[in-house]
Amino acid sequence: VPAVFKSESLVHCRTPAMAAAGEADVSVTTNGVDFSGASVQFLFAQPLVVSFVEPVQGPESGGTLVTLTGENFDAPEAIVCEFGSSDYRVPAVWLSSSAVTCKTPAHLPATTEIKVSLNGQQYTTAPTSFEFQATSVVMGLSPSVGSVLGGTEVTVSAVNLVRSSQLKCRFGAVSVTATFVDTTTARCVSPSQATVGAVDLEVSTNG
């Protein structure tokens, strides 16, 4: 393929299509006849396939660990995820040839496409979008006391709650399902605790 000269130590080339995936030697010529010895290889990979994303929502502050499952995640060191645009590009953590995880960046509340790439150039768009939500903040709860045996229905007052099948309350380290009432109220039932004492209560819209 033609190369574009950039400097004495750099040229740019655009890869051709290949009939099969695999590594290929890369060499350079200045006259079309005599090629340099092949000391590097380029990996031609099958196109990425993304079939499932979990979770599909998280706070605007970022930090949500999103798992993408599919096929052909074959370049562990170079995979990146993009949430909406290149301004929100983050490295992926390779789990296997069928799964990677990406930690969401901070992003204003919005619904964005999720894209994944082996090289930061060709991207595959996931079948579902990711929703960055305004951060939920707990303002109060009632009652604030209950038995260590659990079973106390607690009404949580908050801001920016959203209806979600993954809405949870977390009492200390124990998460329980929450019931959405409206954007300022949720209800959950306290779990049992091994010891007497106060614990923090947090709310999550993505579990």
Short mmCIF file of C-alpha atoms in Angstrom, two decimals:
data_model
loop_
_atom_site.label_atom_id
_atom_site.label_comp_id
_atom_site.label_asym_id
_atom_site.label_seq_id
_atom_site.Cartn_x
_atom_site.Cartn_y
_atom_site.Cartn_z
CA VAL A 1 0.00 0.00 0.00
CA PRO A 2 1.20 3.60 -0.49
CA ALA A 3 2.94 5.25 2.44
CA VAL A 4 2.92 8.92 3.44
CA PHE A 5 6.34 10.26 4.39
CA LYS A 6 6.34 12.22 7.66
CA SER A 7 10.00 12.28 8.63
CA GLU A 8 13.19 10.23 8.35
CA SER A 9 11.87 8.02 11.14
CA LEU A 10 8.11 8.00 10.45
CA VAL A 11 5.68 7.08 7.66
CA HIS A 12 1.90 6.57 7.70
CA CYS A 13 0.21 3.65 5.92
CA ARG A 14 -3.47 2.66 5.69
CA THR A 15 -4.05 -1.07 6.15
CA PRO A 16 -5.59 -3.08 3.31
CA ALA A 17 -8.47 -5.52 3.71
CA MET A 18 -7.38 -9.08 4.50
CA ALA A 19 -9.09 -12.36 3.74
CA ALA A 20 -8.39 -13.77 7.20
CA ALA A 21 -7.49 -12.60 10.68
CA GLY A 22 -3.92 -13.01 11.90
CA GLU A 23 -0.53 -11.36 12.24
CA ALA A 24 1.30 -9.99 9.19
CA ASP A 25 4.89 -8.80 8.82
CA VAL A 26 5.32 -5.09 8.10
CA SER A 27 8.15 -3.86 5.88
CA VAL A 28 8.90 -0.61 4.02
CA THR A 29 10.39 0.20 0.64
CA THR A 30 11.57 3.43 -1.00
CA ASN A 31 11.62 2.02 -4.54
CA GLY A 32 8.86 -0.60 -4.68
CA VAL A 33 11.40 -3.41 -5.09
CA ASP A 34 13.73 -3.61 -2.10
CA PHE A 35 11.88 -3.97 1.20
CA SER A 36 13.23 -3.58 4.70
CA GLY A 37 13.53 -6.66 6.81
CA ALA A 38 10.28 -7.40 8.68
CA SER A 39 10.99 -6.72 12.35
CA VAL A 40 7.44 -5.83 13.44
CA GLN A 41 4.04 -7.44 13.02
CA PHE A 42 0.55 -6.04 12.66
CA LEU A 43 -2.49 -7.93 13.97
CA PHE A 44 -5.48 -8.08 11.64
CA ALA A 45 -8.45 -8.84 13.90
CA GLN A 46 -12.03 -9.81 13.23
CA PRO A 47 -14.47 -6.89 13.67
CA LEU A 48 -15.67 -6.45 17.25
CA VAL A 49 -19.17 -7.59 18.17
CA VAL A 50 -20.89 -6.12 21.24
CA SER A 51 -24.04 -7.97 22.26
CA PHE A 52 -24.72 -6.88 25.85
CA VAL A 53 -23.93 -3.99 28.20
CA GLU A 54 -24.43 -3.93 31.99
CA PRO A 55 -25.25 -1.59 33.69
CA VAL A 56 -26.70 0.95 31.28
CA GLN A 57 -26.96 3.89 33.68
CA GLY A 58 -24.86 5.59 36.30
CA PRO A 59 -24.16 8.92 38.03
CA GLU A 60 -22.82 11.98 36.22
CA SER A 61 -19.77 11.86 38.50
CA GLY A 62 -18.57 8.77 36.63
CA GLY A 63 -16.86 5.75 38.13
CA THR A 64 -19.46 3.17 37.06
CA LEU A 65 -17.82 -0.10 36.00
CA VAL A 66 -19.53 -1.12 32.76
CA THR A 67 -19.13 -4.64 31.36
CA LEU A 68 -19.41 -5.17 27.60
CA THR A 69 -19.78 -8.73 26.34
CA GLY A 70 -19.52 -9.95 22.77
CA GLU A 71 -16.89 -11.41 20.46
CA ASN A 72 -13.40 -10.78 19.07
CA PHE A 73 -11.86 -8.73 21.88
CA ASP A 74 -8.46 -9.91 20.68
CA ALA A 75 -6.10 -6.99 21.43
CA PRO A 76 -5.96 -6.75 25.26
CA GLU A 77 -3.45 -3.90 25.43
CA ALA A 78 -5.23 -1.44 23.12
CA ILE A 79 -9.00 -1.63 23.67
CA VAL A 80 -10.80 1.63 24.48
CA CYS A 81 -14.40 2.62 25.21
CA GLU A 82 -16.01 5.87 24.17
CA PHE A 83 -19.12 7.39 25.73
CA GLY A 84 -20.67 9.78 23.22
CA SER A 85 -17.51 11.37 21.81
CA SER A 86 -13.71 11.21 21.86
CA ASP A 87 -13.73 13.67 24.79
CA TYR A 88 -15.09 10.80 26.90
CA ARG A 89 -12.72 8.02 25.79
CA VAL A 90 -11.41 5.68 28.49
CA PRO A 91 -9.17 2.58 28.46
CA ALA A 92 -10.84 -0.80 28.75
CA VAL A 93 -9.76 -3.65 31.02
CA TRP A 94 -9.58 -6.92 29.10
CA LEU A 95 -11.34 -9.85 30.77
CA SER A 96 -11.42 -12.36 27.92
CA SER A 97 -11.92 -12.54 24.16
CA SER A 98 -15.63 -12.06 24.87
CA ALA A 99 -15.69 -9.38 27.58
CA VAL A 100 -14.09 -6.11 28.71
CA THR A 101 -14.91 -3.55 31.40
CA CYS A 102 -14.75 0.24 31.18
CA LYS A 103 -15.07 2.79 33.98
CA THR A 104 -17.33 5.68 32.99
CA PRO A 105 -15.85 9.19 32.93
CA ALA A 106 -17.59 12.18 34.49
CA HIS A 107 -20.26 13.44 32.07
CA LEU A 108 -23.15 15.87 32.28
CA PRO A 109 -26.55 14.13 32.52
CA ALA A 110 -27.29 12.71 29.06
CA THR A 111 -27.91 9.50 27.15
CA THR A 112 -24.88 8.57 25.05
CA GLU A 113 -23.80 5.89 22.64
CA ILE A 114 -21.24 3.37 23.89
CA LYS A 115 -18.53 2.51 21.39
CA VAL A 116 -15.56 0.18 21.69
CA SER A 117 -12.42 -0.07 19.60
CA LEU A 118 -9.33 -2.25 19.36
CA ASN A 119 -7.17 0.64 18.17
CA GLY A 120 -8.95 3.99 18.72
CA GLN A 121 -9.80 4.30 15.02
CA GLN A 122 -12.47 1.77 14.00
CA TYR A 123 -15.35 1.61 16.49
CA THR A 124 -18.24 -0.76 17.10
CA THR A 125 -21.39 0.75 18.62
CA ALA A 126 -23.07 -1.20 21.42
CA PRO A 127 -26.76 -2.13 20.96
CA THR A 128 -27.77 -0.06 24.01
CA SER A 129 -26.92 3.45 25.20
CA PHE A 130 -25.61 4.58 28.57
CA GLU A 131 -27.53 7.12 30.64
CA PHE A 132 -25.54 9.53 32.80
CA GLN A 133 -27.91 10.57 35.57
CA ALA A 134 -27.87 13.50 37.95
CA THR A 135 -26.27 12.26 41.17
CA SER A 136 -28.76 11.05 43.76
CA VAL A 137 -28.24 12.53 47.23
CA VAL A 138 -29.88 11.16 50.38
CA MET A 139 -31.39 13.97 52.46
CA GLY A 140 -33.04 12.00 55.26
CA LEU A 141 -34.73 8.77 56.31
CA SER A 142 -37.62 7.72 58.50
CA PRO A 143 -37.49 5.90 60.79
CA SER A 144 -33.78 6.08 61.51
CA VAL A 145 -33.81 3.21 64.05
CA GLY A 146 -34.74 -0.45 63.66
CA SER A 147 -34.14 -3.96 65.00
CA VAL A 148 -30.94 -5.91 64.21
CA LEU A 149 -33.36 -8.59 63.00
CA GLY A 150 -34.18 -6.36 60.05
CA GLY A 151 -37.62 -5.90 58.51
CA THR A 152 -37.99 -2.15 59.17
CA GLU A 153 -39.55 -0.30 56.22
CA VAL A 154 -37.48 2.85 55.75
CA THR A 155 -38.63 5.84 53.73
CA VAL A 156 -35.68 7.59 52.12
CA SER A 157 -35.91 11.26 51.17
CA ALA A 158 -33.48 12.23 48.41
CA VAL A 159 -32.97 14.31 45.29
CA ASN A 160 -32.57 13.06 41.71
CA LEU A 161 -33.99 9.60 42.19
CA VAL A 162 -35.01 7.78 39.00
CA ARG A 163 -37.27 4.82 38.35
CA SER A 164 -34.99 1.83 37.81
CA SER A 165 -35.22 -1.94 38.08
CA GLN A 166 -31.82 -1.78 39.79
CA LEU A 167 -32.73 0.79 42.43
CA LYS A 168 -31.06 -0.26 45.70
CA CYS A 169 -30.55 0.88 49.26
CA ARG A 170 -27.27 -0.04 50.92
CA PHE A 171 -27.16 -0.33 54.68
CA GLY A 172 -23.45 -0.35 55.47
CA ALA A 173 -22.19 -3.16 53.21
CA VAL A 174 -25.55 -4.85 52.60
CA SER A 175 -27.66 -3.92 49.57
CA VAL A 176 -31.41 -4.46 49.34
CA THR A 177 -33.97 -3.74 46.65
CA ALA A 178 -35.65 -0.33 46.89
CA THR A 179 -39.10 0.74 45.71
CA PHE A 180 -39.29 3.95 43.69
CA VAL A 181 -42.05 6.30 44.86
CA ASP A 182 -41.08 9.51 43.06
CA THR A 183 -37.96 11.53 42.27
CA THR A 184 -37.57 12.48 45.94
CA THR A 185 -38.73 9.32 47.74
CA ALA A 186 -37.85 5.62 47.85
CA ARG A 187 -38.68 2.87 50.30
CA CYS A 188 -36.62 -0.13 51.35
CA VAL A 189 -36.67 -2.77 54.07
CA SER A 190 -33.67 -2.95 56.39
CA PRO A 191 -31.66 -6.19 56.37
CA SER A 192 -30.59 -8.07 59.48
CA GLN A 193 -27.32 -7.03 61.11
CA ALA A 194 -24.87 -9.10 63.17
CA THR A 195 -24.19 -6.33 65.69
CA VAL A 196 -25.90 -3.29 67.16
CA GLY A 197 -24.76 0.07 65.76
CA ALA A 198 -25.32 2.81 63.22
CA VAL A 199 -24.53 2.27 59.52
CA ASP A 200 -24.51 4.60 56.54
CA LEU A 201 -27.46 4.40 54.16
CA GLU A 202 -26.83 5.02 50.47
CA VAL A 203 -29.00 4.79 47.37
CA SER A 204 -27.97 3.49 43.96
CA THR A 205 -29.90 3.59 40.68
CA ASN A 206 -27.75 0.90 39.02
CA GLY A 207 -27.13 -1.56 41.83
#
